Coordinates of N, CA, C and O in Angstrom, one line a residue:
X5 N 15.2 -32.2 -8.0 CA 15.5 -31.5 -6.7 C 15.5 -32.6 -5.7 O 14.7 -33.5 -5.6
X6 N 16.5 -32.5 -4.8 CA 16.6 -33.5 -3.7 C 15.6 -33.4 -2.7 O 14.9 -32.3 -2.5
X7 N 15.4 -34.4 -1.9 CA 14.4 -34.4 -0.8 C 14.7 -33.4 0.2 O 13.8 -32.7 0.7
X8 N 16.0 -33.2 0.5 CA 16.4 -32.2 1.5 C 16.1 -30.8 1.0 O 15.5 -30.0 1.7
X9 N 16.3 -30.5 -0.3 CA 16.0 -29.2 -0.8 C 14.5 -29.0 -0.8 O 14.1 -27.9 -0.5
X10 N 13.8 -30.0 -1.2 CA 12.3 -29.9 -1.2 C 11.8 -29.6 0.2 O 11.0 -28.7 0.4
X11 N 12.3 -30.3 1.2 CA 11.9 -30.1 2.6 C 12.2 -28.7 3.1 O 11.5 -28.0 3.7
X12 N 13.4 -28.2 2.7 CA 13.9 -26.9 3.1 C 13.1 -25.8 2.5 O 12.6 -24.9 3.2
X13 N 12.8 -25.9 1.2 CA 12.0 -24.9 0.5 C 10.6 -24.9 1.0 O 9.9 -23.9 1.0
X14 N 10.1 -26.1 1.3 CA 8.7 -26.2 1.8 C 8.5 -25.5 3.2 O 7.4 -25.1 3.5
X15 N 9.6 -25.3 3.9 CA 9.5 -24.6 5.2 C 9.9 -23.2 5.0 O 9.4 -22.3 5.7
X16 N 10.9 -22.9 4.2 CA 11.4 -21.5 4.1 C 10.5 -20.5 3.4 O 10.4 -19.4 3.8
X17 N 9.9 -21.0 2.4 CA 9.0 -20.1 1.6 C 7.9 -19.6 2.5 O 7.6 -18.4 2.5
X18 N 7.1 -20.4 3.2 CA 6.1 -19.9 4.1 C 6.6 -19.0 5.2 O 6.0 -18.0 5.5
X19 N 7.8 -19.3 5.7 CA 8.4 -18.5 6.7 C 8.7 -17.1 6.1 O 8.4 -16.0 6.7
X20 N 9.3 -17.1 4.9 CA 9.7 -15.8 4.3 C 8.4 -15.1 4.0 O 8.3 -13.8 4.2
X21 N 7.4 -15.7 3.5 CA 6.1 -15.1 3.1 C 5.5 -14.5 4.4 O 5.0 -13.4 4.4
X22 N 5.5 -15.2 5.5 CA 4.9 -14.7 6.8 C 5.7 -13.5 7.3 O 5.1 -12.5 7.6
X23 N 7.0 -13.6 7.2 CA 7.8 -12.4 7.7 C 7.6 -11.2 6.9 O 7.4 -10.1 7.4
X24 N 7.7 -11.4 5.6 CA 7.6 -10.2 4.7 C 6.2 -9.7 4.7 O 6.0 -8.4 4.7
X25 N 5.2 -10.5 4.6 CA 3.8 -10.0 4.7 C 3.6 -9.3 6.0 O 3.0 -8.2 6.1
X26 N 4.1 -9.9 7.1 CA 4.0 -9.2 8.4 C 4.7 -7.9 8.5 O 4.2 -7.0 9.1
X27 N 5.8 -7.8 7.8 CA 6.5 -6.5 7.7 C 5.7 -5.4 7.0 O 5.6 -4.3 7.5
X28 N 5.0 -5.8 5.9 CA 4.2 -4.8 5.3 C 2.9 -4.5 6.1 O 2.5 -3.3 6.2
X29 N 2.4 -5.5 6.8 CA 1.3 -5.3 7.7 C 1.6 -4.4 8.8 O 0.9 -3.4 9.1
X30 N 2.8 -4.5 9.4 CA 3.3 -3.7 10.5 C 3.4 -2.2 10.0 O 3.0 -1.3 10.6
X31 N 4.1 -2.1 8.8 CA 4.3 -0.8 8.2 C 2.9 -0.1 8.0 O 2.7 1.1 8.5
X32 N 2.0 -0.8 7.4 CA 0.7 -0.1 7.1 C -0.1 0.1 8.4 O -0.8 1.1 8.4
X33 N 0.0 -0.8 9.3 CA -0.7 -0.5 10.6 C -0.2 0.7 11.3 O -0.9 1.5 11.9
X34 N 1.2 0.9 11.3 CA 1.8 2.1 11.9 C 1.4 3.4 11.1 O 1.1 4.4 11.7
X35 N 1.3 3.3 9.8 CA 0.9 4.4 9.0 C -0.6 4.8 9.3 O -0.9 6.0 9.6
X36 N -1.5 3.8 9.4 CA -2.9 4.1 9.7 C -3.0 4.6 11.1 O -3.7 5.6 11.4
X37 N -2.3 4.0 12.1 CA -2.3 4.5 13.4 C -1.8 5.9 13.5 O -2.4 6.7 14.2
X38 N -0.7 6.2 12.8 CA -0.2 7.6 12.8 C -1.2 8.6 12.2 O -1.4 9.7 12.8
X39 N -1.9 8.2 11.2 CA -2.8 9.1 10.5 C -4.1 9.3 11.4 O -4.7 10.3 11.4
X40 N -4.4 8.3 12.2 CA -5.6 8.4 13.1 C -5.2 9.2 14.3 O -6.0 10.1 14.7
X41 N -4.0 9.0 14.9 CA -3.7 9.7 16.2 C -3.0 11.0 15.9 O -3.0 11.9 16.8
X42 N -2.5 11.3 14.7 CA -2.0 12.6 14.4 C -2.6 13.0 13.0 O -2.0 13.2 12.0
X43 N -3.9 13.1 13.1 CA -4.8 13.3 11.9 C -4.3 14.6 11.1 O -4.3 14.5 9.9
X44 N -3.9 15.6 11.8 CA -3.6 16.9 11.1 C -2.4 16.9 10.2 O -2.4 17.6 9.2
X45 N -1.4 16.1 10.5 CA -0.2 16.2 9.7 C -0.4 15.8 8.3 O -0.1 16.5 7.3
X46 N -0.9 14.6 8.1 CA -1.2 14.1 6.7 C -2.4 14.7 6.1 O -2.6 14.7 4.9
X47 N -3.3 15.2 6.9 CA -4.5 16.0 6.4 C -4.0 17.2 5.6 O -4.5 17.4 4.5
X48 N -3.0 17.9 6.2 CA -2.4 19.0 5.4 C -1.8 18.5 4.1 O -2.0 19.2 3.1
X49 N -1.1 17.4 4.1 CA -0.5 16.8 2.9 C -1.6 16.6 1.9 O -1.5 17.0 0.7
X50 N -2.7 15.9 2.3 CA -3.7 15.5 1.3 C -4.4 16.8 0.8 O -4.7 16.9 -0.4
X51 N -4.6 17.8 1.7 CA -5.3 19.0 1.3 C -4.4 19.8 0.2 O -4.9 20.2 -0.8
X52 N -3.1 19.8 0.5 CA -2.2 20.5 -0.5 C -2.2 19.8 -1.8 O -2.2 20.5 -2.9
X53 N -2.1 18.5 -1.8 CA -2.0 17.7 -3.0 C -3.3 17.9 -3.9 O -3.2 18.2 -5.1
X54 N -4.4 17.8 -3.2 CA -5.7 17.9 -3.9 C -5.9 19.3 -4.4 O -6.5 19.5 -5.5
X55 N -5.5 20.3 -3.6 CA -5.7 21.7 -4.0 C -4.8 22.1 -5.1 O -5.0 23.2 -5.7
X56 N -3.7 21.4 -5.2 CA -2.7 21.7 -6.2 C -2.1 23.1 -6.0 O -1.7 23.7 -7.0
X57 N -2.0 23.5 -4.8 CA -1.6 24.9 -4.5 C -0.1 25.1 -4.5 O 0.3 26.2 -4.4
X58 N 0.7 24.0 -4.6 CA 2.1 24.2 -4.6 C 2.7 23.6 -5.9 O 3.9 23.3 -6.0
X59 N 1.8 23.5 -6.9 CA 2.3 23.0 -8.3 C 2.6 24.3 -9.1 O 2.6 25.4 -8.6
X60 N 2.9 24.0 -10.4 CA 3.3 25.1 -11.3 C 2.1 26.0 -11.6 O 2.2 27.0 -12.3
X61 N 0.9 25.6 -11.2 CA -0.4 26.3 -11.4 C -0.7 26.6 -12.9 O -1.2 27.6 -13.3
X62 N -0.4 25.6 -13.7 CA -0.7 25.6 -15.1 C -2.2 25.7 -15.3 O -2.9 24.8 -14.8
X63 N -2.7 26.7 -16.0 CA -4.1 26.8 -16.1 C -4.8 25.6 -16.9 O -6.0 25.4 -16.7
X64 N -4.0 24.9 -17.6 CA -4.5 23.7 -18.3 C -4.7 22.6 -17.4 O -5.4 21.6 -17.7
X65 N -4.1 22.6 -16.2 CA -4.3 21.6 -15.2 C -5.1 22.0 -14.0 O -5.7 21.1 -13.3
X66 N -5.1 23.2 -13.6 CA -5.7 23.7 -12.4 C -7.2 23.4 -12.3 O -7.7 23.3 -11.1
X67 N -7.9 23.1 -13.3 CA -9.3 22.7 -13.3 C -9.5 21.4 -12.5 O -10.6 21.1 -12.0
X68 N -8.4 20.6 -12.4 CA -8.5 19.3 -11.6 C -8.5 19.5 -10.1 O -8.8 18.6 -9.4
X69 N -8.0 20.7 -9.7 CA -7.9 20.9 -8.2 C -9.2 20.7 -7.5 O -10.2 21.1 -7.9
X70 N -9.1 20.1 -6.3 CA -10.2 20.0 -5.4 C -9.9 20.9 -4.2 O -9.0 20.6 -3.4
X71 N -10.6 22.0 -4.1 CA -10.4 22.9 -3.0 C -11.4 22.9 -1.9 O -11.2 23.5 -0.9
X72 N -12.4 22.1 -2.0 CA -13.4 22.0 -1.0 C -12.8 21.2 0.1 O -12.5 20.0 -0.1
X73 N -12.7 21.7 1.3 CA -12.0 21.0 2.4 C -12.8 19.8 2.9 O -12.2 18.8 3.3
X74 N -14.1 19.8 2.7 CA -14.9 18.7 3.1 C -14.6 17.5 2.2 O -14.5 16.3 2.7
X75 N -14.5 17.7 0.9 CA -14.1 16.7 -0.1 C -12.7 16.2 0.2 O -12.4 15.0 0.1
X76 N -11.8 17.1 0.5 CA -10.4 16.8 0.8 C -10.3 15.9 2.0 O -9.6 14.8 2.0
X77 N -11.1 16.2 3.1 CA -11.1 15.5 4.3 C -11.7 14.1 4.1 O -11.3 13.1 4.7
X78 N -12.8 14.1 3.3 CA -13.4 12.8 2.9 C -12.4 11.8 2.2 O -12.4 10.6 2.5
X79 N -11.6 12.4 1.3 CA -10.6 11.6 0.7 C -9.6 11.1 1.6 O -9.2 9.9 1.6
X80 N -9.2 11.9 2.6 CA -8.2 11.5 3.6 C -8.8 10.4 4.5 O -8.1 9.4 4.8
X81 N -10.0 10.5 4.9 CA -10.6 9.5 5.8 C -10.7 8.2 5.0 O -10.5 7.1 5.5
X82 N -11.1 8.3 3.7 CA -11.1 7.1 2.9 C -9.8 6.4 2.8 O -9.7 5.2 2.8
X83 N -8.7 7.2 2.6 CA -7.3 6.7 2.6 C -7.0 5.9 3.9 O -6.5 4.8 3.9
X84 N -7.4 6.6 5.0 CA -7.1 5.9 6.3 C -7.9 4.6 6.5 O -7.3 3.6 7.0
X85 N -9.1 4.7 6.1 CA -10.0 3.4 6.2 C -9.3 2.3 5.3 O -9.3 1.2 5.7
X86 N -8.9 2.7 4.1 CA -8.3 1.7 3.2 C -7.0 1.1 3.8 O -6.8 -0.1 3.8
X87 N -6.2 2.0 4.4 CA -5.0 1.6 5.0 C -5.3 0.6 6.2 O -4.6 -0.4 6.3
X88 N -6.3 0.9 7.0 CA -6.6 0.1 8.1 C -7.1 -1.3 7.7 O -6.7 -2.3 8.3
X89 N -8.0 -1.3 6.7 CA -8.5 -2.6 6.3 C -7.4 -3.4 5.6 O -7.3 -4.6 5.9
X90 N -6.5 -2.8 4.8 CA -5.4 -3.5 4.2 C -4.5 -4.1 5.3 O -4.0 -5.2 5.2
X91 N -4.2 -3.3 6.3 CA -3.4 -3.8 7.4 C -4.0 -5.0 8.1 O -3.3 -6.0 8.4
X92 N -5.3 -4.9 8.3 CA -6.0 -6.1 9.0 C -5.9 -7.3 8.1 O -5.7 -8.4 8.6
X93 N -6.1 -7.1 6.8 CA -6.1 -8.3 5.9 C -4.7 -8.9 5.9 O -4.5 -10.1 5.9
X94 N -3.7 -8.0 5.9 CA -2.3 -8.5 5.9 C -1.9 -9.2 7.2 O -1.2 -10.2 7.2
X95 N -2.5 -8.7 8.3 CA -2.2 -9.4 9.6 C -2.9 -10.8 9.5 O -2.2 -11.8 9.9
X96 N -4.0 -10.9 9.0 CA -4.7 -12.2 8.8 C -3.8 -13.1 7.9 O -3.6 -14.3 8.2
X97 N -3.3 -12.5 6.8 CA -2.5 -13.3 5.9 C -1.2 -13.8 6.6 O -0.8 -14.9 6.4
X98 N -0.6 -12.9 7.4 CA 0.6 -13.3 8.1 C 0.3 -14.4 9.1 O 1.1 -15.4 9.1
X99 N -0.8 -14.4 9.8 CA -1.2 -15.4 10.7 C -1.4 -16.7 10.0 O -1.0 -17.8 10.4
X100 N -2.1 -16.7 8.8 CA -2.3 -17.9 8.0 C -1.0 -18.5 7.5 O -0.8 -19.7 7.5
X101 N 0.0 -17.6 7.0 CA 1.3 -18.1 6.6 C 2.0 -18.8 7.8 O 2.7 -19.8 7.6
X102 N 1.9 -18.2 8.9 CA 2.6 -18.7 10.1 C 2.1 -20.1 10.4 O 2.9 -20.9 11.0
X103 N 0.9 -20.4 10.0 CA 0.4 -21.8 10.3 C 0.8 -22.8 9.3 O 0.6 -24.0 9.4
X104 N 1.4 -22.3 8.2 CA 2.0 -23.2 7.2 C 1.4 -22.9 5.8 O 0.5 -22.0 5.6
X105 N 2.0 -23.5 4.8 CA 1.6 -23.2 3.4 C 0.2 -23.6 3.2 O -0.2 -24.7 3.5
X106 N -0.6 -22.7 2.7 CA -2.0 -23.0 2.4 C -2.5 -22.0 1.4 O -2.2 -20.9 1.5
X107 N -3.4 -22.5 0.5 CA -3.9 -21.5 -0.5 C -4.6 -20.3 0.1 O -4.6 -19.2 -0.4
X108 N -5.2 -20.5 1.3 CA -5.9 -19.4 1.9 C -4.9 -18.3 2.4 O -5.2 -17.1 2.3
X109 N -3.8 -18.7 2.9 CA -2.7 -17.8 3.3 C -2.3 -17.0 2.1 O -2.2 -15.7 2.1
X110 N -2.0 -17.6 1.0 CA -1.6 -17.0 -0.2 C -2.7 -16.0 -0.7 O -2.4 -14.9 -1.1
X111 N -3.9 -16.5 -0.7 CA -5.0 -15.7 -1.2 C -5.3 -14.4 -0.4 O -5.4 -13.3 -0.9
X112 N -5.3 -14.6 0.9 CA -5.6 -13.4 1.8 C -4.4 -12.4 1.7 O -4.6 -11.2 1.6
X113 N -3.2 -12.9 1.7 CA -2.0 -12.1 1.6 C -2.0 -11.3 0.3 O -1.7 -10.1 0.2
X114 N -2.4 -12.0 -0.8 CA -2.5 -11.4 -2.1 C -3.5 -10.3 -2.1 O -3.2 -9.2 -2.6
X115 N -4.7 -10.5 -1.5 CA -5.7 -9.4 -1.4 C -5.1 -8.2 -0.7 O -5.3 -7.1 -1.1
X116 N -4.5 -8.4 0.5 CA -3.9 -7.3 1.2 C -2.8 -6.6 0.5 O -2.8 -5.3 0.5
X117 N -1.9 -7.3 -0.1 CA -0.8 -6.7 -0.9 C -1.4 -5.9 -2.1 O -0.9 -4.8 -2.4
X118 N -2.4 -6.5 -2.7 CA -3.0 -5.7 -3.9 C -3.7 -4.5 -3.4 O -3.7 -3.5 -4.1
X119 N -4.2 -4.5 -2.2 CA -4.8 -3.3 -1.6 C -3.8 -2.2 -1.4 O -4.0 -1.1 -1.7
X120 N -2.6 -2.7 -0.9 CA -1.5 -1.7 -0.7 C -1.0 -1.2 -2.0 O -0.8 0.0 -2.2
X121 N -0.9 -2.1 -3.0 CA -0.4 -1.6 -4.3 C -1.4 -0.7 -5.0 O -1.0 0.2 -5.7
X122 N -2.6 -1.0 -4.8 CA -3.7 -0.1 -5.4 C -3.6 1.3 -4.8 O -3.7 2.3 -5.5
X123 N -3.5 1.3 -3.5 CA -3.4 2.6 -2.8 C -2.2 3.4 -3.2 O -2.3 4.6 -3.6
X124 N -1.0 2.8 -3.1 CA 0.2 3.5 -3.4 C 0.5 3.6 -4.9 O 1.1 4.6 -5.3
X125 N 0.0 2.7 -5.7 CA 0.2 2.8 -7.2 C -0.8 3.6 -7.8 O -0.5 4.7 -8.4
X126 N -2.1 3.2 -7.7 CA -3.1 4.0 -8.4 C -3.4 5.2 -7.6 O -3.6 6.3 -8.2
X127 N -3.5 5.1 -6.3 CA -3.9 6.3 -5.5 C -2.8 7.4 -5.5 O -3.1 8.5 -5.9
X128 N -1.6 7.0 -5.0 CA -0.6 8.1 -4.8 C 0.2 8.3 -6.0 O 0.5 9.5 -6.3
X129 N 0.7 7.3 -6.7 CA 1.5 7.5 -7.9 C 0.7 8.1 -9.1 O 1.1 9.1 -9.7
X130 N -0.4 7.4 -9.4 CA -1.2 7.8 -10.6 C -2.1 9.0 -10.3 O -1.9 10.1 -11.0
X131 N -2.9 8.9 -9.3 CA -3.9 10.0 -9.1 C -3.2 11.2 -8.5 O -3.3 12.3 -9.0
X132 N -2.5 11.0 -7.3 CA -1.8 12.1 -6.7 C -0.7 12.6 -7.5 O -0.6 13.8 -7.7
X133 N 0.2 11.7 -8.0 CA 1.4 12.1 -8.7 C 1.1 12.7 -10.1 O 1.7 13.8 -10.4
X134 N 0.2 12.2 -10.8 CA 0.0 12.6 -12.2 C -1.3 13.5 -12.3 O -1.2 14.6 -12.8
X135 N -2.4 13.0 -11.8 CA -3.7 13.8 -12.0 C -3.6 15.1 -11.3 O -4.0 16.1 -11.8
X136 N -3.1 15.0 -10.0 CA -3.0 16.2 -9.2 C -1.6 16.9 -9.2 O -1.3 17.8 -8.4
X137 N -0.8 16.4 -10.1 CA 0.6 16.9 -10.4 C 1.4 17.1 -9.1 O 2.2 18.0 -9.0
X138 N 1.3 16.1 -8.2 CA 2.1 16.1 -7.0 C 3.6 16.2 -7.4 O 4.4 16.8 -6.6
X139 N 4.0 15.7 -8.5 CA 5.4 15.7 -8.9 C 6.0 17.1 -9.0 O 7.2 17.3 -8.9
X140 N 5.1 18.1 -9.2 CA 5.5 19.5 -9.4 C 5.8 20.2 -8.1 O 6.4 21.2 -8.0
X141 N 5.4 19.6 -7.0 CA 5.5 20.2 -5.7 C 6.8 19.9 -5.0 O 7.2 18.7 -4.9
X142 N 7.5 20.9 -4.5 CA 8.8 20.6 -3.7 C 8.4 20.2 -2.3 O 9.1 19.5 -1.7
X143 N 7.3 20.8 -1.7 CA 7.0 20.5 -0.3 C 6.0 19.4 -0.1 O 6.1 18.8 1.0
X144 N 5.2 19.1 -1.0 CA 4.1 18.1 -0.8 C 4.2 17.0 -1.9 O 3.2 16.8 -2.6
X145 N 5.3 16.4 -1.9 CA 5.6 15.3 -2.9 C 5.9 14.0 -2.3 O 7.0 13.8 -1.7
X146 N 5.0 13.1 -2.3 CA 5.1 11.8 -1.7 C 5.5 10.7 -2.7 O 5.3 9.5 -2.4
X147 N 5.9 11.0 -3.9 CA 6.2 10.0 -4.9 C 7.3 9.0 -4.5 O 7.1 7.8 -4.8
X148 N 8.3 9.5 -3.9 CA 9.4 8.6 -3.5 C 8.9 7.5 -2.5 O 9.2 6.3 -2.7
X149 N 8.2 8.0 -1.5 CA 7.7 7.0 -0.5 C 6.7 6.1 -1.1 O 6.7 4.9 -0.8
X150 N 5.8 6.6 -2.0 CA 4.8 5.8 -2.6 C 5.5 4.7 -3.5 O 5.1 3.5 -3.5
X151 N 6.5 5.1 -4.2 CA 7.2 4.2 -5.1 C 7.9 3.1 -4.3 O 7.8 1.9 -4.6
X152 N 8.5 3.5 -3.2 CA 9.2 2.5 -2.3 C 8.2 1.5 -1.8 O 8.4 0.3 -1.9
X153 N 7.1 1.9 -1.3 CA 6.1 0.9 -0.7 C 5.4 0.1 -1.8 O 5.2 -1.1 -1.6
X154 N 5.2 0.7 -2.9 CA 4.6 -0.1 -4.1 C 5.6 -1.2 -4.5 O 5.2 -2.3 -4.7
X155 N 6.9 -0.9 -4.6 CA 7.8 -1.9 -5.0 C 8.1 -2.9 -3.9 O 8.1 -4.1 -4.3
X156 N 8.1 -2.5 -2.7 CA 8.3 -3.5 -1.6 C 7.1 -4.5 -1.6 O 7.3 -5.7 -1.5
X157 N 5.9 -3.9 -1.7 CA 4.7 -4.8 -1.7 C 4.7 -5.7 -2.9 O 4.3 -6.9 -2.8
X158 N 5.2 -5.3 -4.0 CA 5.3 -6.1 -5.2 C 6.3 -7.3 -5.0 O 6.0 -8.4 -5.4
X159 N 7.4 -7.0 -4.4 CA 8.4 -8.1 -4.1 C 7.8 -9.1 -3.1 O 7.9 -10.3 -3.3
X160 N 7.1 -8.6 -2.1 CA 6.4 -9.5 -1.1 C 5.4 -10.3 -1.8 O 5.2 -11.5 -1.6
X161 N 4.6 -9.7 -2.7 CA 3.6 -10.5 -3.5 C 4.3 -11.6 -4.3 O 3.8 -12.7 -4.4
X162 N 5.4 -11.3 -4.9 CA 6.1 -12.3 -5.7 C 6.6 -13.5 -4.7 O 6.4 -14.7 -5.1
X163 N 7.1 -13.1 -3.6 CA 7.5 -14.2 -2.6 C 6.3 -15.0 -2.2 O 6.4 -16.2 -2.1
X164 N 5.2 -14.4 -2.0 CA 4.0 -15.1 -1.6 C 3.5 -16.1 -2.6 O 2.8 -17.0 -2.3
X165 N 4.0 -15.9 -3.9 CA 3.5 -16.8 -5.0 C 4.6 -17.7 -5.4 O 4.4 -18.5 -6.4
X166 N 5.7 -17.8 -4.7 CA 6.7 -18.8 -5.0 C 6.2 -20.2 -4.6 O 5.5 -20.3 -3.6
X167 N 6.6 -21.2 -5.4 CA 6.1 -22.6 -5.0 C 6.7 -23.0 -3.7 O 7.9 -22.7 -3.4
X168 N 6.0 -23.6 -2.8 CA 6.5 -24.1 -1.5 C 7.2 -25.4 -1.6 O 7.8 -25.8 -0.6
X169 N 7.1 -26.1 -2.7 CA 7.8 -27.4 -2.8 C 7.0 -28.5 -2.2 O 7.6 -29.6 -2.1
X170 N 5.8 -28.3 -1.9 CA 5.0 -29.4 -1.4 C 3.6 -29.1 -1.8 O 3.2 -28.0 -2.1
X171 N 2.8 -30.2 -1.9 CA 1.4 -30.1 -2.3 C 0.7 -29.3 -1.2 O 0.8 -29.6 0.0
X172 N -0.1 -28.3 -1.6 CA -0.8 -27.5 -0.6 C -2.3 -28.0 -0.6 O -2.9 -28.3 -1.6
X173 N -2.9 -28.1 0.6 CA -4.3 -28.5 0.7 C -5.2 -27.4 0.0 O -4.8 -26.3 0.0
X174 N -6.3 -27.9 -0.5 CA -7.2 -26.9 -1.1 C -8.2 -26.5 -0.1 O -8.4 -27.2 0.9
X175 N -8.8 -25.3 -0.4 CA -9.9 -24.8 0.6 C -11.2 -24.9 -0.1 O -11.4 -24.9 -1.3

């Protein structure tokens, strides 16, 4: 690889990582902000998914339903807290990437992106989609949105782990 190519990739990868990580941070911050300031909208979503009241109501699955509104609301508050912390971690990762390639930038961004992927992959796709049969609901089905964010976060994670073309300082 030429010196020019090395210098270019050593600058462009951290910039790309910062912009992409920042985009996911902004998205998640807006989601958390919306859930906090308009609590009721997604509260209804979580309640319907957990109650499984718009699924096929197969008796072999309905034992999984959570109908206690206090438990439903606790789950929703936990989701909002997770979103908020993940957004803050990603903002920190973005700031670190903006300062240049550094293992700490990569590590912090990785933690934040994995938090997003855990929420949308394990939380919404696996638990919501399969355990609570969200896929059966015409009205309360967030699988497309969850898949989109899971995949975007995965791509950003990959970009965060591309070699920068220069030796990175250790922490």
